[in-house]
Short mmCIF file of C-alpha atoms in Angstrom, two decimals:
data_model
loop_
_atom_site.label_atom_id
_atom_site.label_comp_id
_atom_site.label_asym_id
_atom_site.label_seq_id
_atom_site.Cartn_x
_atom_site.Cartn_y
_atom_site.Cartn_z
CA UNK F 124 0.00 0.00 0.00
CA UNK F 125 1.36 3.54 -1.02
CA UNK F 126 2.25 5.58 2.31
CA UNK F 127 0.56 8.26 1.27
CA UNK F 128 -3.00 6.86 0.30
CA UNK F 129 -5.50 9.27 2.35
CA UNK F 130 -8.19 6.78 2.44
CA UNK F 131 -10.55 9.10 0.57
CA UNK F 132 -11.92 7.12 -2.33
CA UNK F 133 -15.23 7.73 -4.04
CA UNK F 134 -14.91 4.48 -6.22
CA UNK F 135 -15.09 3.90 -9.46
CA UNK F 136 -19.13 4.25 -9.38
CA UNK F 137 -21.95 6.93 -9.90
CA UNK F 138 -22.65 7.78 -6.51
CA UNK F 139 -26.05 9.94 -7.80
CA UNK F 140 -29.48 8.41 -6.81
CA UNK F 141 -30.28 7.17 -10.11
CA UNK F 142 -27.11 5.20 -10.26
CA UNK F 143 -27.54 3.91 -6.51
CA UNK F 144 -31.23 3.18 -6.67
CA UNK F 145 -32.16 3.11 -10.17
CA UNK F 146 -34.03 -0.04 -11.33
CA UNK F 147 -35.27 1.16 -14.59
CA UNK F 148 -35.23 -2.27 -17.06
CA UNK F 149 -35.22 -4.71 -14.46
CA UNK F 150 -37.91 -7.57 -14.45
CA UNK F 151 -39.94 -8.58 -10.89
CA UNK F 152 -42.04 -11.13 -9.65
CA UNK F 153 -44.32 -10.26 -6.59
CA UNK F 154 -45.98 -12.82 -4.79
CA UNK F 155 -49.28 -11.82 -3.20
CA UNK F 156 -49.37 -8.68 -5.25
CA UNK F 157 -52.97 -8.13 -5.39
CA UNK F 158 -53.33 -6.20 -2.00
CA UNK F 159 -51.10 -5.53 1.07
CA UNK F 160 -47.61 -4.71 1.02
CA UNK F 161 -47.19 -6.98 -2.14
CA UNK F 162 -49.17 -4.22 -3.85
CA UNK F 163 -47.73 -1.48 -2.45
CA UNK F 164 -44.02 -3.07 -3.63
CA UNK F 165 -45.18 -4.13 -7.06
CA UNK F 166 -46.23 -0.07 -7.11
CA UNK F 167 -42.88 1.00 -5.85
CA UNK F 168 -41.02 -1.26 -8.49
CA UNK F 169 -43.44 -0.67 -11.17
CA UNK F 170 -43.66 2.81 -10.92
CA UNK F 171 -39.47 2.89 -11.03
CA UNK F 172 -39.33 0.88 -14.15
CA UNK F 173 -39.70 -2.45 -13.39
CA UNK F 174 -41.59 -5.18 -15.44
CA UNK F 175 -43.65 -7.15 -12.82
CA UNK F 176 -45.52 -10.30 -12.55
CA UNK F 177 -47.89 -9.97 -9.69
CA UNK F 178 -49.57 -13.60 -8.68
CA UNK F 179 -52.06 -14.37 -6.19
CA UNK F 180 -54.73 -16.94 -5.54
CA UNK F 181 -58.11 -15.30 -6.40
CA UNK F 182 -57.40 -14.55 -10.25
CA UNK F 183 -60.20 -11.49 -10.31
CA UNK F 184 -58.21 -9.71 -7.76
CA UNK F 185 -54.83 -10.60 -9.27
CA UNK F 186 -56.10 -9.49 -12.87
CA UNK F 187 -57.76 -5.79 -11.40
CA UNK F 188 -54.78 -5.21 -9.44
CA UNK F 189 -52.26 -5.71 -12.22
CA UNK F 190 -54.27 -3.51 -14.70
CA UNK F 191 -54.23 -0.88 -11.86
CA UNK F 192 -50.52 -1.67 -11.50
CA UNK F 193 -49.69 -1.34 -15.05
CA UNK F 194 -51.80 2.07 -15.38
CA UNK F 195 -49.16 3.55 -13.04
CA UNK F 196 -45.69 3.53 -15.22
CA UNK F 197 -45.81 4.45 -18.95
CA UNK F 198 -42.26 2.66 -19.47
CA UNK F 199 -43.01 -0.58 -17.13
CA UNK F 200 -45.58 -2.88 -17.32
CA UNK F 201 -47.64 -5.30 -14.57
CA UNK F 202 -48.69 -8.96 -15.22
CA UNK F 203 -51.33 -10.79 -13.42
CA UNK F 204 -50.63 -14.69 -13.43
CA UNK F 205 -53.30 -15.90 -10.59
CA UNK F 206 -51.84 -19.43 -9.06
CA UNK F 207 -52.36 -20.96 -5.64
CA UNK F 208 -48.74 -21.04 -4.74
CA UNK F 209 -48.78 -23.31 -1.32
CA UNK F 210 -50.29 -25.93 -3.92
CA UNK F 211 -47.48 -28.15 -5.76
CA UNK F 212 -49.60 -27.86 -9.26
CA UNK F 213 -50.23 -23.82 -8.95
CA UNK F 214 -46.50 -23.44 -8.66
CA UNK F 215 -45.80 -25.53 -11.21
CA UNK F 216 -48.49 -23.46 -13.35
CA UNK F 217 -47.30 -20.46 -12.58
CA UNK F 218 -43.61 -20.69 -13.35
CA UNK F 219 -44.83 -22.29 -16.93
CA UNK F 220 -46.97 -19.22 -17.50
CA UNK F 221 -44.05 -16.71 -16.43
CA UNK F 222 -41.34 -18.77 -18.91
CA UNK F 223 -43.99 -17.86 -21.61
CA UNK F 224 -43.27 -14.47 -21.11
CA UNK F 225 -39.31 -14.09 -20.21
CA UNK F 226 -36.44 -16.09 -19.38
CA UNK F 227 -34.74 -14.05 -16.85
CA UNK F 228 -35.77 -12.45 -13.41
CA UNK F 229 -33.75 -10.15 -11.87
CA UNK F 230 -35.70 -9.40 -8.65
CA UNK F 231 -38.19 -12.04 -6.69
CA UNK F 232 -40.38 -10.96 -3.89
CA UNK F 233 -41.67 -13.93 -1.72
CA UNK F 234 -44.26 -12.12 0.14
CA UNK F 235 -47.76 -14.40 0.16
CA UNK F 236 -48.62 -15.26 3.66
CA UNK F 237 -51.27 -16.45 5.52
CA UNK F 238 -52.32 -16.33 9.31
CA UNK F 239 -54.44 -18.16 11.84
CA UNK F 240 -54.91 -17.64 15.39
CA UNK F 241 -56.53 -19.92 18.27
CA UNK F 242 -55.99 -20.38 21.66
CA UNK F 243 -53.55 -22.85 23.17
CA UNK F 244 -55.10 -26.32 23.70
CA UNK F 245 -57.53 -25.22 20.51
CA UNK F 246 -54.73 -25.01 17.80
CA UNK F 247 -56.04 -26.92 14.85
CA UNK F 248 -53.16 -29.52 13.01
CA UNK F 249 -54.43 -27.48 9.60
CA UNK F 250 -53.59 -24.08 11.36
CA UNK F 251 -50.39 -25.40 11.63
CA UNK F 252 -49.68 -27.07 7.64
CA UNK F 253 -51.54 -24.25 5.92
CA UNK F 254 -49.48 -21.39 7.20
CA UNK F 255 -46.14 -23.03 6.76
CA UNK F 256 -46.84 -24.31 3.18
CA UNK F 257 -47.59 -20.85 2.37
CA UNK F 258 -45.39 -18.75 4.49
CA UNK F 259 -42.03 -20.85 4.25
CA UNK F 260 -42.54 -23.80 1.47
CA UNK F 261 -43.83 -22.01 -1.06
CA UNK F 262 -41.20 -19.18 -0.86
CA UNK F 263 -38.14 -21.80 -1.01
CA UNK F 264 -40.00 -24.08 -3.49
CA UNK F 265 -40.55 -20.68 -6.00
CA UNK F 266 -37.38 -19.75 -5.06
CA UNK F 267 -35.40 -22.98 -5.96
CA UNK F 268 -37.17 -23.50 -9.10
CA UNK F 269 -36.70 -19.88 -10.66
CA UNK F 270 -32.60 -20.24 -9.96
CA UNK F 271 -31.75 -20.46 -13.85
CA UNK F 272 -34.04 -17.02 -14.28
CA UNK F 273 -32.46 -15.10 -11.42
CA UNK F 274 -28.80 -15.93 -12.36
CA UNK F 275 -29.27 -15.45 -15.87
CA UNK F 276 -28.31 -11.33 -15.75
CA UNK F 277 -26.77 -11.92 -12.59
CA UNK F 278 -23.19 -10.75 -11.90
CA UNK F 279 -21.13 -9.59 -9.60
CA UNK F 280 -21.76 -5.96 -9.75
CA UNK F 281 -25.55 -6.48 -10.07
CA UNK F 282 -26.13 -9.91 -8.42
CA UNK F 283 -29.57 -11.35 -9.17
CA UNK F 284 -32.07 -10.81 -5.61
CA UNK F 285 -34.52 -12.62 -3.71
CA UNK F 286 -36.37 -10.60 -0.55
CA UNK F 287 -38.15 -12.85 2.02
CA UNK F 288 -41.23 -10.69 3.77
CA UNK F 289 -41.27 -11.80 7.21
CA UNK F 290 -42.52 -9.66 10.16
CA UNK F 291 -41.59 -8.28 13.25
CA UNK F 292 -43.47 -11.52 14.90
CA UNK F 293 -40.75 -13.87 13.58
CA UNK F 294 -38.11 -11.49 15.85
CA UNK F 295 -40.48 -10.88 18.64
CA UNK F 296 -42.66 -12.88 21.05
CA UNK F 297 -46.27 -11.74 19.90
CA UNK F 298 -48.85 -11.14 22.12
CA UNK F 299 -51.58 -13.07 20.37
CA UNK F 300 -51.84 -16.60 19.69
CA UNK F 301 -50.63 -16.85 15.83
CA UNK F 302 -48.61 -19.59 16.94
CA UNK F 303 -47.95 -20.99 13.58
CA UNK F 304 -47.48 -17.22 11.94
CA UNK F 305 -44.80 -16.34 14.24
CA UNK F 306 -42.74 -19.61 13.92
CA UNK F 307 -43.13 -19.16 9.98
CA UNK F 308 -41.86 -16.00 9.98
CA UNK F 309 -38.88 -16.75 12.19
CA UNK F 310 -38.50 -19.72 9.56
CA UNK F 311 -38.46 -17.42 6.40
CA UNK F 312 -35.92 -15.04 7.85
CA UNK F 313 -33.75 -17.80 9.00
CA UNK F 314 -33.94 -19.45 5.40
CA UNK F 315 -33.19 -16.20 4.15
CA UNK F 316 -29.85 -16.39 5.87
CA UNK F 317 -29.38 -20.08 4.83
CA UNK F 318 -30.13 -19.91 1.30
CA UNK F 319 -27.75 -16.68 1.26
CA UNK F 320 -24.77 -18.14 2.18
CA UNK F 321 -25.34 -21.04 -0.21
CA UNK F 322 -26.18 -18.94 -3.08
CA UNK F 323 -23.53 -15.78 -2.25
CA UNK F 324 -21.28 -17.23 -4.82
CA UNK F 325 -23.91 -17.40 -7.66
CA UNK F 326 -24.38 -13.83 -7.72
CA UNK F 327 -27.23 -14.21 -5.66
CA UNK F 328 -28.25 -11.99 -2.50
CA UNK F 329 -31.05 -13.30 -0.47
CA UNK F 330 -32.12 -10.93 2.32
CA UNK F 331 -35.37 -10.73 4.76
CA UNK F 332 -37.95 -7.71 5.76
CA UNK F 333 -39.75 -7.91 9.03
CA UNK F 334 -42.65 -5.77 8.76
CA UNK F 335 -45.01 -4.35 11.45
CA UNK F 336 -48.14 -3.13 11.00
CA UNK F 337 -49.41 -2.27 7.74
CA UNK F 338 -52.66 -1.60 5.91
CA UNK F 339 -53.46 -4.93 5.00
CA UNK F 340 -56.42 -7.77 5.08
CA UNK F 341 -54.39 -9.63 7.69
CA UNK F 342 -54.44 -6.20 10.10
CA UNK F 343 -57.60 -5.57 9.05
CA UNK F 344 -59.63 -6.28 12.39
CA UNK F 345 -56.87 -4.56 14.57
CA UNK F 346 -57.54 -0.88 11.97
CA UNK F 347 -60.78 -1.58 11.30
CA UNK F 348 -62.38 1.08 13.86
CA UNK F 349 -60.59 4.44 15.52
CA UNK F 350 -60.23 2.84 19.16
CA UNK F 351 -58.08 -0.20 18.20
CA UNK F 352 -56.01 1.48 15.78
CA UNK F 353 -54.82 4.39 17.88
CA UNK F 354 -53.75 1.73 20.15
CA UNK F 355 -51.66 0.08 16.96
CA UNK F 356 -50.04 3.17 16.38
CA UNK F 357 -49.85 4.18 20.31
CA UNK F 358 -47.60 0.77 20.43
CA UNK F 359 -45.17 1.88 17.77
CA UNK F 360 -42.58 4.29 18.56
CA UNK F 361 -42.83 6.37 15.57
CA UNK F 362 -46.33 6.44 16.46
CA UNK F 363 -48.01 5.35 13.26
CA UNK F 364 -48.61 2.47 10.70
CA UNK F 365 -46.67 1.93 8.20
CA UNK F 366 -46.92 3.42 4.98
CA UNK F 367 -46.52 2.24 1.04
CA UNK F 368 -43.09 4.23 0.96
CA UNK F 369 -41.76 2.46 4.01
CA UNK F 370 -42.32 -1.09 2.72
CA UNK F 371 -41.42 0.21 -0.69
CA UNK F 372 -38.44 1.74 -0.04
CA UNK F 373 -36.60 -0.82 1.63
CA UNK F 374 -37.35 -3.73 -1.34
CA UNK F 375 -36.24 -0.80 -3.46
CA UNK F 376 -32.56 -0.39 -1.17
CA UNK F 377 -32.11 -4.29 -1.81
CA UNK F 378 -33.04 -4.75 -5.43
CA UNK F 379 -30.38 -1.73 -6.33
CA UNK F 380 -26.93 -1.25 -6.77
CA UNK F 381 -27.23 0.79 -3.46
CA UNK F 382 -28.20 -2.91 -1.58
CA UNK F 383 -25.56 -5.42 -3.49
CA UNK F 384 -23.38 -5.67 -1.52
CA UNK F 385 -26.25 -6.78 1.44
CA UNK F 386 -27.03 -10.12 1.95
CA UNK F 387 -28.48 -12.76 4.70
CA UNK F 388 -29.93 -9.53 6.70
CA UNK F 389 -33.16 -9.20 8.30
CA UNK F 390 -34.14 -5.44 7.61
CA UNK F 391 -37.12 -4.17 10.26
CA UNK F 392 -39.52 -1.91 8.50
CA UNK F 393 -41.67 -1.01 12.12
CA UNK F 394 -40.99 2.15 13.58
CA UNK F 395 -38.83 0.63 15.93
CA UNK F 396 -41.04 -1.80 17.56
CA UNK F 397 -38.32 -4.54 17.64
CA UNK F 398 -35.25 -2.28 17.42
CA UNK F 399 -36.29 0.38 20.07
CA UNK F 400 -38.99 0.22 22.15
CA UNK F 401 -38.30 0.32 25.81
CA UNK F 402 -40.05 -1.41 28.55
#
C-alpha cells in the first residue's frame, strides 16, 4: 500500500441516486401482489421501471390489481398470473406461465402469507400445515425453481435478488396466539440467511424484511375502527402504521446497486417496535 493513500476514495461508481437506486429495465415477480404490502411493492417497483408479474390466488383480484398496477408507469408494465402457490400444481403453473413471457428475473419478492390464530389447547393440526406451506414452502419451493431465471443477468456488480417478507413476529414474542405465523416467519428469515450463504457465490443476494403493522387484510380487524387502531399506532414508537413508501423503499434499497453488496440480513420496516422500544 502507497504511504501516502488518504483513504478518501469515491470508487469507481456513480454515486447519484439514479445510479444507486435506479431499477429502470429490471424484471420482478411479486408474490401476493394483489393487496397488502405486495401491492404497495409491485407499485414501488413498477412505478421505477420495473416489469412485474404480480400472482395471487383469487385470479379477479390478481387481474384488477395488475391492470391498476400497469396504469401507473408508462415505461413498465404489470402482469397478473393468478396461481395458488402453497399448492405443488399452482406453482408448477405459474412458473410455466411466467417462462412464456421471459427467461430471466432479476428481482423475486416472496411475500404471500397467511395467518391463523386460536388459543392454546384449541390449535387446529391445519392451522399449523396451511401457514407453513404458504409462508415458508412455497417461498423456497418458487425460489429454488426460478434459480436459472435469477442468475441469468446476474453478476457480480448487479447480483440477481430474492427478498423474504417476514414480520416483526418472527423477531419478537407476539402477544396473540398466531402460533404458527410467528414460527413461519422466524422460519423465512432464517432461510433467508441459509439460502444466502449457499447462493452468495452465484451472484445471488437473499435478504429478509420484518414488517409491522401495515394496511393490509391480515391487520384488518386490529384498523378496522378508531379505538383499536390508535392503540396500533400508540404501540409503535414512531407512532403510526406503516406506509406504502416504508415497505417500498426498503425492497427498493435491496433490489439496487445501493443494496448489493447486502445479503443474509433481516431489515425491520416497524418504527422501531423490535429495534427500540423500551419497557
Amino acid at each position: 500500500m502507497s504511504s501516502d493513500t488518504n483513504y478518501r476514495s469515491a470508487g469507481s461508481n456513480d454515486l447519484d441516486l439514479a445510479s444507486l437506486f435506479g431499477l429502470s429495465g429490471k424484471t420482478a415477480v411479486v408474490t401476493g401482489g394483489s393487496r397488502g404490502i405486495g401491492y404497495m411493492i409491485a407499485a414501488g417497483l413498477v412505478t421505477n421501471g420495473v416489469d412485474v408479474f404480480i400472482t395471487a390466488r383469487k385470479a379477479e383480484a390478481c387481474d384488477a390489481a395488475a391492470a391498476e398496477l400497469d396504469a401507473m408507469s408508462d415505461t413498465a408494465t404489470c402482469t397478473s398470473i393468478p396461481a395458488d402457490m402453497a399448492d405443488a400444481a399452482g406453482l408448477a403453473s405459474f412458473v410455466a406461465t411466467l417462462r412464456e413471457h421471459t427467461d430471466s428475473i432479476d428481482i423475486l419478492v416472496n411475500n404471500a402469507g397467511a395467518a391463523w390464530g386460536a388459543p392454546l389447547g384449541e390449535f387446529p393440526e391445519e392451522g399449523f400445515d396451511k401457514v407453513m406451506d404458504i409462508n415458508v414452502k412455497a417461498p423456497f419451493m418458487l425460489t429454488q425453481e426460478l434459480l436459472p431465471e435469477l442468475e441469468r443477468n446476474a453478476s457480480p456488480e448487479d447480483p440477481g435478488r430474492v427478498i423474504m417478507i417476514g414480520s416483526i413476529d418472527g423477531i419478537r414474542v407476539p402477544m396473540g396466539d398466531n402460533y404458527s405465523y410467528s414460527a413461519s416467519k422466524a422460519g423465512i428469515q432464517m432461510l433467508a440467511r441459509h439460502l444466502a450463504g449457499h447462493l452468495v457465490d452465484r451472484n445471488l443476494t437473499v435478504n429478509s424484511i420484518a414488517p409491522g403493522p401495515f394496511e393490509s387484510k391480515m391487520m384488518a380487524y386490529m384498523l378496522a375502527d378508531d379505538d383499536s387502531r390508535q392503540m396500533v399506532e400508540g404501540n409503535v414508537p414512531r407512532g403510526r402504521i406503516g406506509s406504502a413508501s416504508d415497505i417500498a423503499g426498503a425492497v427498493i434499497f435491496l433490489a439496487s446497486r445501493a443494496g448489493a453488496f447486502t445479503t443474509g440480513a433481516i431489515v425491520p420496516v416497524d418504527g422501531g417496535i423490535s429495534t427500540v422500544r423500551l419497557g
